[in-house]
mmCIF file of C-alpha atoms in Angstrom:
data_model
loop_
_atom_site.group_PDB
_atom_site.id
_atom_site.type_symbol
_atom_site.label_atom_id
_atom_site.label_comp_id
_atom_site.label_asym_id
_atom_site.label_seq_id
_atom_site.Cartn_x
_atom_site.Cartn_y
_atom_site.Cartn_z
ATOM 1 C CA MET A 623 181.437 98.038 39.091
ATOM 2 C CA ARG A 624 178.035 98.805 40.625
ATOM 3 C CA LEU A 625 178.731 96.028 43.157
ATOM 4 C CA LEU A 626 181.748 97.976 44.452
ATOM 5 C CA VAL A 627 179.649 101.012 45.331
ATOM 6 C CA LEU A 628 178.464 99.720 48.709
ATOM 7 C CA LEU A 629 181.792 98.046 49.503
ATOM 8 C CA TRP A 630 183.583 101.335 48.999
ATOM 9 C CA GLY A 631 180.982 103.109 51.134
ATOM 10 C CA CYS A 632 181.733 100.710 53.984
ATOM 11 C CA LEU A 633 185.506 101.201 53.724
ATOM 12 C CA VAL A 634 185.575 104.950 53.279
ATOM 13 C CA LEU A 635 186.860 106.934 56.263
ATOM 14 C CA PRO A 636 184.289 108.722 58.487
ATOM 15 C CA GLY A 637 183.778 112.365 57.505
ATOM 16 C CA TYR A 638 185.132 111.781 53.972
ATOM 17 C CA GLU A 639 182.301 112.488 51.537
ATOM 18 C CA ALA A 640 182.966 112.920 47.853
ATOM 19 C CA LEU A 641 179.224 113.429 47.299
ATOM 20 C CA GLU A 642 176.864 115.467 49.446
ATOM 21 C CA GLY A 643 173.094 115.674 49.442
ATOM 22 C CA PRO A 644 169.948 114.689 51.341
ATOM 23 C CA LYS A 645 170.055 111.389 53.204
ATOM 24 C CA GLU A 646 166.262 111.020 53.469
ATOM 25 C CA ILE A 647 163.322 112.421 51.495
ATOM 26 C CA SER A 648 159.611 112.022 52.308
ATOM 27 C CA ARG A 649 156.778 112.664 49.847
ATOM 28 C CA PHE A 650 153.192 111.579 49.092
ATOM 29 C CA GLU A 651 151.755 109.675 46.152
ATOM 30 C CA GLY A 652 151.543 111.820 43.039
ATOM 31 C CA ASP A 653 154.155 114.301 44.274
ATOM 32 C CA THR A 654 157.254 115.415 42.397
ATOM 33 C CA VAL A 655 160.636 115.387 44.097
ATOM 34 C CA SER A 656 163.865 117.010 42.918
ATOM 35 C CA LEU A 657 167.155 116.457 44.660
ATOM 36 C CA ARG A 658 170.703 117.654 44.213
ATOM 37 C CA CYS A 659 173.893 115.669 44.771
ATOM 38 C CA THR A 660 177.011 117.851 44.778
ATOM 39 C CA TYR A 661 180.472 116.490 44.006
ATOM 40 C CA ARG A 662 184.069 117.664 44.198
ATOM 41 C CA GLU A 663 185.918 119.549 41.486
ATOM 42 C CA GLU A 664 188.083 116.596 40.499
ATOM 43 C CA LEU A 665 184.934 114.618 39.575
ATOM 44 C CA ARG A 666 183.627 117.236 37.138
ATOM 45 C CA ASP A 667 184.380 115.280 33.950
ATOM 46 C CA HIS A 668 183.493 111.845 35.311
ATOM 47 C CA ARG A 669 180.347 109.998 34.308
ATOM 48 C CA LYS A 670 177.431 110.313 36.744
ATOM 49 C CA TYR A 671 174.468 108.020 37.257
ATOM 50 C CA TRP A 672 171.356 107.362 39.350
ATOM 51 C CA CYS A 673 170.221 103.892 40.323
ATOM 52 C CA ARG A 674 168.101 101.987 42.803
ATOM 53 C CA LYS A 675 169.726 99.794 45.429
ATOM 54 C CA GLY A 676 168.959 96.129 44.915
ATOM 55 C CA GLY A 677 170.095 92.808 46.286
ATOM 56 C CA LEU A 678 170.341 91.623 49.872
ATOM 57 C CA LEU A 679 173.684 90.011 50.617
ATOM 58 C CA PHE A 680 175.392 91.667 47.677
ATOM 59 C CA PRO A 681 173.993 95.157 46.997
ATOM 60 C CA ARG A 682 173.839 96.162 43.382
ATOM 61 C CA CYS A 683 172.398 98.892 41.153
ATOM 62 C CA SER A 684 169.173 98.348 39.230
ATOM 63 C CA GLY A 685 167.503 100.604 36.685
ATOM 64 C CA THR A 686 170.669 102.684 36.235
ATOM 65 C CA ILE A 687 170.225 106.015 34.436
ATOM 66 C CA TYR A 688 173.355 107.833 33.201
ATOM 67 C CA ALA A 689 173.609 111.577 32.878
ATOM 68 C CA GLY A 690 174.088 112.817 29.325
ATOM 69 C CA LYS A 691 177.354 114.297 28.133
ATOM 70 C CA GLU A 692 177.925 118.033 27.938
ATOM 71 C CA GLY A 693 175.207 118.704 30.505
ATOM 72 C CA GLN A 694 172.409 117.110 28.493
ATOM 73 C CA GLU A 695 169.346 115.984 30.439
ATOM 74 C CA THR A 696 168.439 112.309 30.306
ATOM 75 C CA THR A 697 164.864 111.144 30.898
ATOM 76 C CA GLU A 698 163.671 107.585 31.340
ATOM 77 C CA GLY A 699 160.073 107.010 32.337
ATOM 78 C CA ARG A 700 159.273 109.257 35.285
ATOM 79 C CA VAL A 701 162.907 110.012 36.130
ATOM 80 C CA SER A 702 165.190 112.674 34.678
ATOM 81 C CA ILE A 703 168.850 113.272 35.485
ATOM 82 C CA HIS A 704 170.989 116.302 34.675
ATOM 83 C CA ASP A 705 174.701 116.890 35.355
ATOM 84 C CA ASN A 706 175.287 120.597 35.965
ATOM 85 C CA ARG A 707 179.071 120.747 35.768
ATOM 86 C CA GLN A 708 179.215 124.483 36.339
ATOM 87 C CA GLU A 709 177.614 124.050 39.770
ATOM 88 C CA LEU A 710 179.247 120.659 40.375
ATOM 89 C CA SER A 711 175.872 119.056 41.029
ATOM 90 C CA LEU A 712 173.825 116.137 39.772
ATOM 91 C CA ILE A 713 170.096 116.988 39.686
ATOM 92 C CA VAL A 714 167.604 114.122 39.762
ATOM 93 C CA THR A 715 163.838 114.611 39.383
ATOM 94 C CA LEU A 716 161.157 112.000 39.957
ATOM 95 C CA TRP A 717 157.516 112.892 39.288
ATOM 96 C CA ASN A 718 154.140 111.266 39.863
ATOM 97 C CA LEU A 719 155.528 109.159 42.706
ATOM 98 C CA THR A 720 153.955 105.818 43.608
ATOM 99 C CA LEU A 721 154.267 103.638 46.697
ATOM 100 C CA GLN A 722 156.509 101.312 44.685
ATOM 101 C CA ASP A 723 159.038 104.125 44.261
ATOM 102 C CA ALA A 724 159.877 104.021 47.966
ATOM 103 C CA GLY A 725 163.322 102.569 48.621
ATOM 104 C CA LYS A 726 167.035 103.362 48.658
ATOM 105 C CA TYR A 727 168.854 104.990 45.744
ATOM 106 C CA TRP A 728 172.405 105.929 44.857
ATOM 107 C CA CYS A 729 173.823 109.083 43.358
ATOM 108 C CA GLY A 730 177.016 107.763 41.813
ATOM 109 C CA VAL A 731 180.131 108.921 39.985
ATOM 110 C CA GLU A 732 182.271 106.521 37.969
ATOM 111 C CA LYS A 733 186.014 106.715 38.410
ATOM 112 C CA ARG A 734 189.050 104.501 38.323
ATOM 113 C CA GLY A 735 188.709 102.098 41.216
ATOM 114 C CA PRO A 736 185.579 102.072 43.407
ATOM 115 C CA ASP A 737 182.866 104.554 42.450
ATOM 116 C CA GLU A 738 181.981 107.526 44.606
ATOM 117 C CA SER A 739 178.362 107.305 45.801
ATOM 118 C CA LEU A 740 175.736 108.746 48.116
ATOM 119 C CA LEU A 741 172.912 106.594 49.496
ATOM 120 C CA ILE A 742 169.487 108.289 49.672
ATOM 121 C CA SER A 743 166.317 106.865 51.254
ATOM 122 C CA LEU A 744 163.012 107.823 49.611
ATOM 123 C CA PHE A 745 159.773 107.442 51.602
ATOM 124 C CA VAL A 746 156.425 107.631 49.796
ATOM 125 C CA PHE A 747 153.265 107.860 51.892
ATOM 126 C CA PRO A 748 149.762 106.962 50.682
ATOM 127 C CA GLY A 749 147.399 109.764 49.771
ATOM 128 C CA SER A 750 147.921 112.741 47.525
ATOM 129 C CA SER A 751 148.787 116.196 48.842
ATOM 130 C CA ARG A 752 147.956 117.845 45.508
ATOM 131 C CA PRO A 753 146.877 116.801 41.987
ATOM 132 C CA PRO A 754 149.695 115.112 40.046
ATOM 133 C CA LYS A 755 151.355 117.253 37.406
ATOM 134 C CA GLN A 756 153.888 116.553 34.708
ATOM 135 C CA LEU A 757 157.260 118.257 35.033
ATOM 136 C CA ASP A 758 158.971 119.166 31.762
ATOM 137 C CA SER A 759 162.531 120.322 31.231
ATOM 138 C CA THR A 760 161.543 124.013 31.475
ATOM 139 C CA SER A 761 159.945 123.647 34.927
ATOM 140 C CA ALA A 762 162.922 121.581 36.067
ATOM 141 C CA GLU A 763 165.265 124.429 35.100
ATOM 142 C CA ASP A 764 163.026 126.920 36.892
ATOM 143 C CA ALA A 765 163.272 124.795 40.016
ATOM 144 C CA SER A 766 167.075 124.739 39.900
ATOM 145 C CA PRO A 767 167.616 128.063 41.791
ATOM 146 C CA ALA A 768 165.468 126.800 44.641
ATOM 147 C CA LEU A 769 167.545 123.632 44.784
ATOM 148 C CA SER A 770 170.801 125.564 44.928
ATOM 149 C CA SER A 771 169.844 127.161 48.245
ATOM 150 C CA GLY A 772 170.507 123.899 50.055
ATOM 151 C CA SER A 773 169.753 120.214 50.243
ATOM 152 C CA SER A 774 166.206 119.049 49.728
ATOM 153 C CA LYS A 775 164.309 118.834 52.969
ATOM 154 C CA PRO A 776 161.557 116.267 53.473
ATOM 155 C CA ARG A 777 158.089 117.551 54.031
ATOM 156 C CA VAL A 778 156.993 116.345 57.408
ATOM 157 C CA SER A 779 153.344 115.921 58.264
ATOM 158 C CA ILE A 780 152.940 117.509 61.695
ATOM 159 C CA PRO A 781 150.311 115.786 63.841
ATOM 160 C CA MET A 782 147.421 117.998 64.910
ATOM 161 C CA VAL A 783 148.154 117.016 68.506
ATOM 162 C CA ARG A 784 151.388 119.010 68.435
ATOM 163 C CA ILE A 785 149.566 122.042 67.079
ATOM 164 C CA LEU A 786 146.686 121.848 69.557
ATOM 165 C CA ALA A 787 148.812 120.914 72.580
ATOM 166 C CA PRO A 788 149.642 124.540 73.604
ATOM 167 C CA VAL A 789 145.999 125.538 73.148
ATOM 168 C CA LEU A 790 144.795 122.619 75.248
ATOM 169 C CA VAL A 791 147.306 123.418 77.986
ATOM 170 C CA LEU A 792 146.216 127.071 78.030
ATOM 171 C CA LEU A 793 142.539 126.111 78.189
ATOM 172 C CA SER A 794 143.274 123.697 81.033
ATOM 173 C CA LEU A 795 145.079 126.412 83.004
ATOM 174 C CA LEU A 796 142.257 128.893 82.410
ATOM 175 C CA SER A 797 139.673 126.305 83.452
ATOM 176 C CA ALA A 798 141.622 125.506 86.625
ATOM 177 C CA ALA A 799 141.976 129.202 87.484
ATOM 178 C CA GLY A 800 138.269 129.784 86.869
ATOM 179 C CA LEU A 801 137.346 126.773 89.012
ATOM 180 C CA ILE A 802 139.549 128.002 91.850
ATOM 181 C CA ALA A 803 138.055 131.511 91.671
ATOM 182 C CA PHE A 804 134.511 130.122 91.609
ATOM 183 C CA SER A 805 135.228 127.847 94.584
ATOM 184 C CA SER A 806 136.692 130.755 96.578
ATOM 185 C CA HIS A 807 133.688 132.960 95.758
ATOM 186 C CA LEU A 808 131.297 130.156 96.704
ATOM 187 C CA LEU A 809 133.034 129.588 100.082
ATOM 188 C CA LEU A 810 132.971 133.326 100.828
ATOM 189 C CA TRP A 811 129.271 133.537 99.956
ATOM 190 C CA ARG A 812 128.444 130.566 102.170
ATOM 191 C CA LYS A 813 130.436 132.098 105.028
ATOM 192 C CA GLU A 814 128.578 135.402 104.718
ATOM 193 C CA ALA A 815 125.236 133.606 104.492
ATOM 194 C CA ARG A 816 126.062 131.607 107.630
ATOM 195 C CA GLN A 817 126.974 134.791 109.489
ATOM 196 C CA ASP A 818 123.709 136.438 108.415
ATOM 197 C CA MET A 819 121.733 133.423 109.605
ATOM 198 C CA GLU A 820 123.500 133.469 112.969
ATOM 199 C CA THR A 821 122.839 137.210 113.323
ATOM 200 C CA GLN A 822 119.158 136.747 112.553
ATOM 201 C CA ARG A 823 118.908 133.846 114.964
ATOM 202 C CA ASN A 824 120.581 135.847 117.749
ATOM 203 C CA GLU A 825 118.189 138.718 117.111
ATOM 204 C CA LYS A 826 115.205 136.395 117.333
ATOM 205 C CA VAL A 827 116.493 134.898 120.578
ATOM 206 C CA TYR A 828 117.060 138.352 122.033
ATOM 207 C CA LEU A 829 113.601 139.577 121.026
ATOM 208 C CA SER A 830 111.907 136.471 122.364
ATOM 209 C CA HIS A 831 113.800 136.806 125.653
ATOM 210 C CA LEU A 832 112.884 140.490 125.850
ATOM 211 C CA ASN A 833 109.220 139.773 125.220
ATOM 212 C CA TYR A 834 109.248 137.108 127.914
ATOM 213 C CA ARG A 835 110.664 139.497 130.489
ATOM 214 C CA THR A 836 108.234 142.277 129.646
ATOM 215 C CA SER A 837 105.297 139.898 129.908
ATOM 216 C CA GLU A 838 106.179 139.138 133.563
ATOM 217 C CA LEU A 839 106.423 142.805 134.607
ATOM 218 C CA ASP A 840 103.675 145.330 135.210
ATOM 219 C CA PRO A 841 102.960 147.868 132.503
ATOM 220 C CA GLU A 842 105.027 150.692 134.050
ATOM 221 C CA GLU A 843 108.200 148.572 134.453
ATOM 222 C CA ALA A 844 107.752 147.106 130.991
ATOM 223 C CA PHE A 845 107.479 150.611 129.595
ATOM 224 C CA GLU A 846 110.704 151.630 131.342
ATOM 225 C CA ILE A 847 112.556 148.581 129.971
ATOM 226 C CA SER A 848 111.314 148.909 126.406
ATOM 227 C CA SER A 849 111.632 152.717 126.290
ATOM 228 C CA PRO A 850 115.011 154.447 125.872
ATOM 229 C CA THR A 851 116.281 156.483 128.817
ATOM 230 C CA PHE A 852 117.632 159.984 128.411
ATOM 231 C CA LEU A 853 120.230 161.359 130.750
ATOM 232 C CA SER A 854 120.010 165.003 131.701
ATOM 233 C CA ASP A 855 122.672 167.161 133.189
#
């Protein structure tokens, strides 16, 4: 029957989903991940399971774990599964993840004919984001309200480039504005310095020309030229 899971998923009509939940989840080594697969009312009393997708040409389930009856939690190794029939949801928890846990998994519901299923991709990245911790049944129940707010969202590692990009752009604009202001100030200073030099040169030329003329005249004419004249009424 596990072999029919993928075949039914290929034949099911677009938009028709008996199970809903996250399609992709990303975590680091040592992390704990909890996910929720919700199902329709008519599947409340059906048997639920969690398994890993195996096979190439003919997909099949491997390492299948069935949810206990009457809402009992089932734990095998580092995986626990709990069917909350009141909330119509199948809660699966995996803790102390390893790189080997990465792969595709099915949330499934047995029923007459092909099973209902939801394919979930789990990505596990090397490195630990926090020290590994064991998750018991009490902490799993405490985490249930947080899960009910919506589907699990993968934690995405944002590159530092995206964070620093606005800062770098702002610094570049400030640097460009400062460079433009400095260049304008430098050009204005050079223009004023050039004008001062021309003024001083003109004054020197005028004084030298005046001294030359006074040297050729007699003392009385030179005194008249160099001395200011006063007009009287």
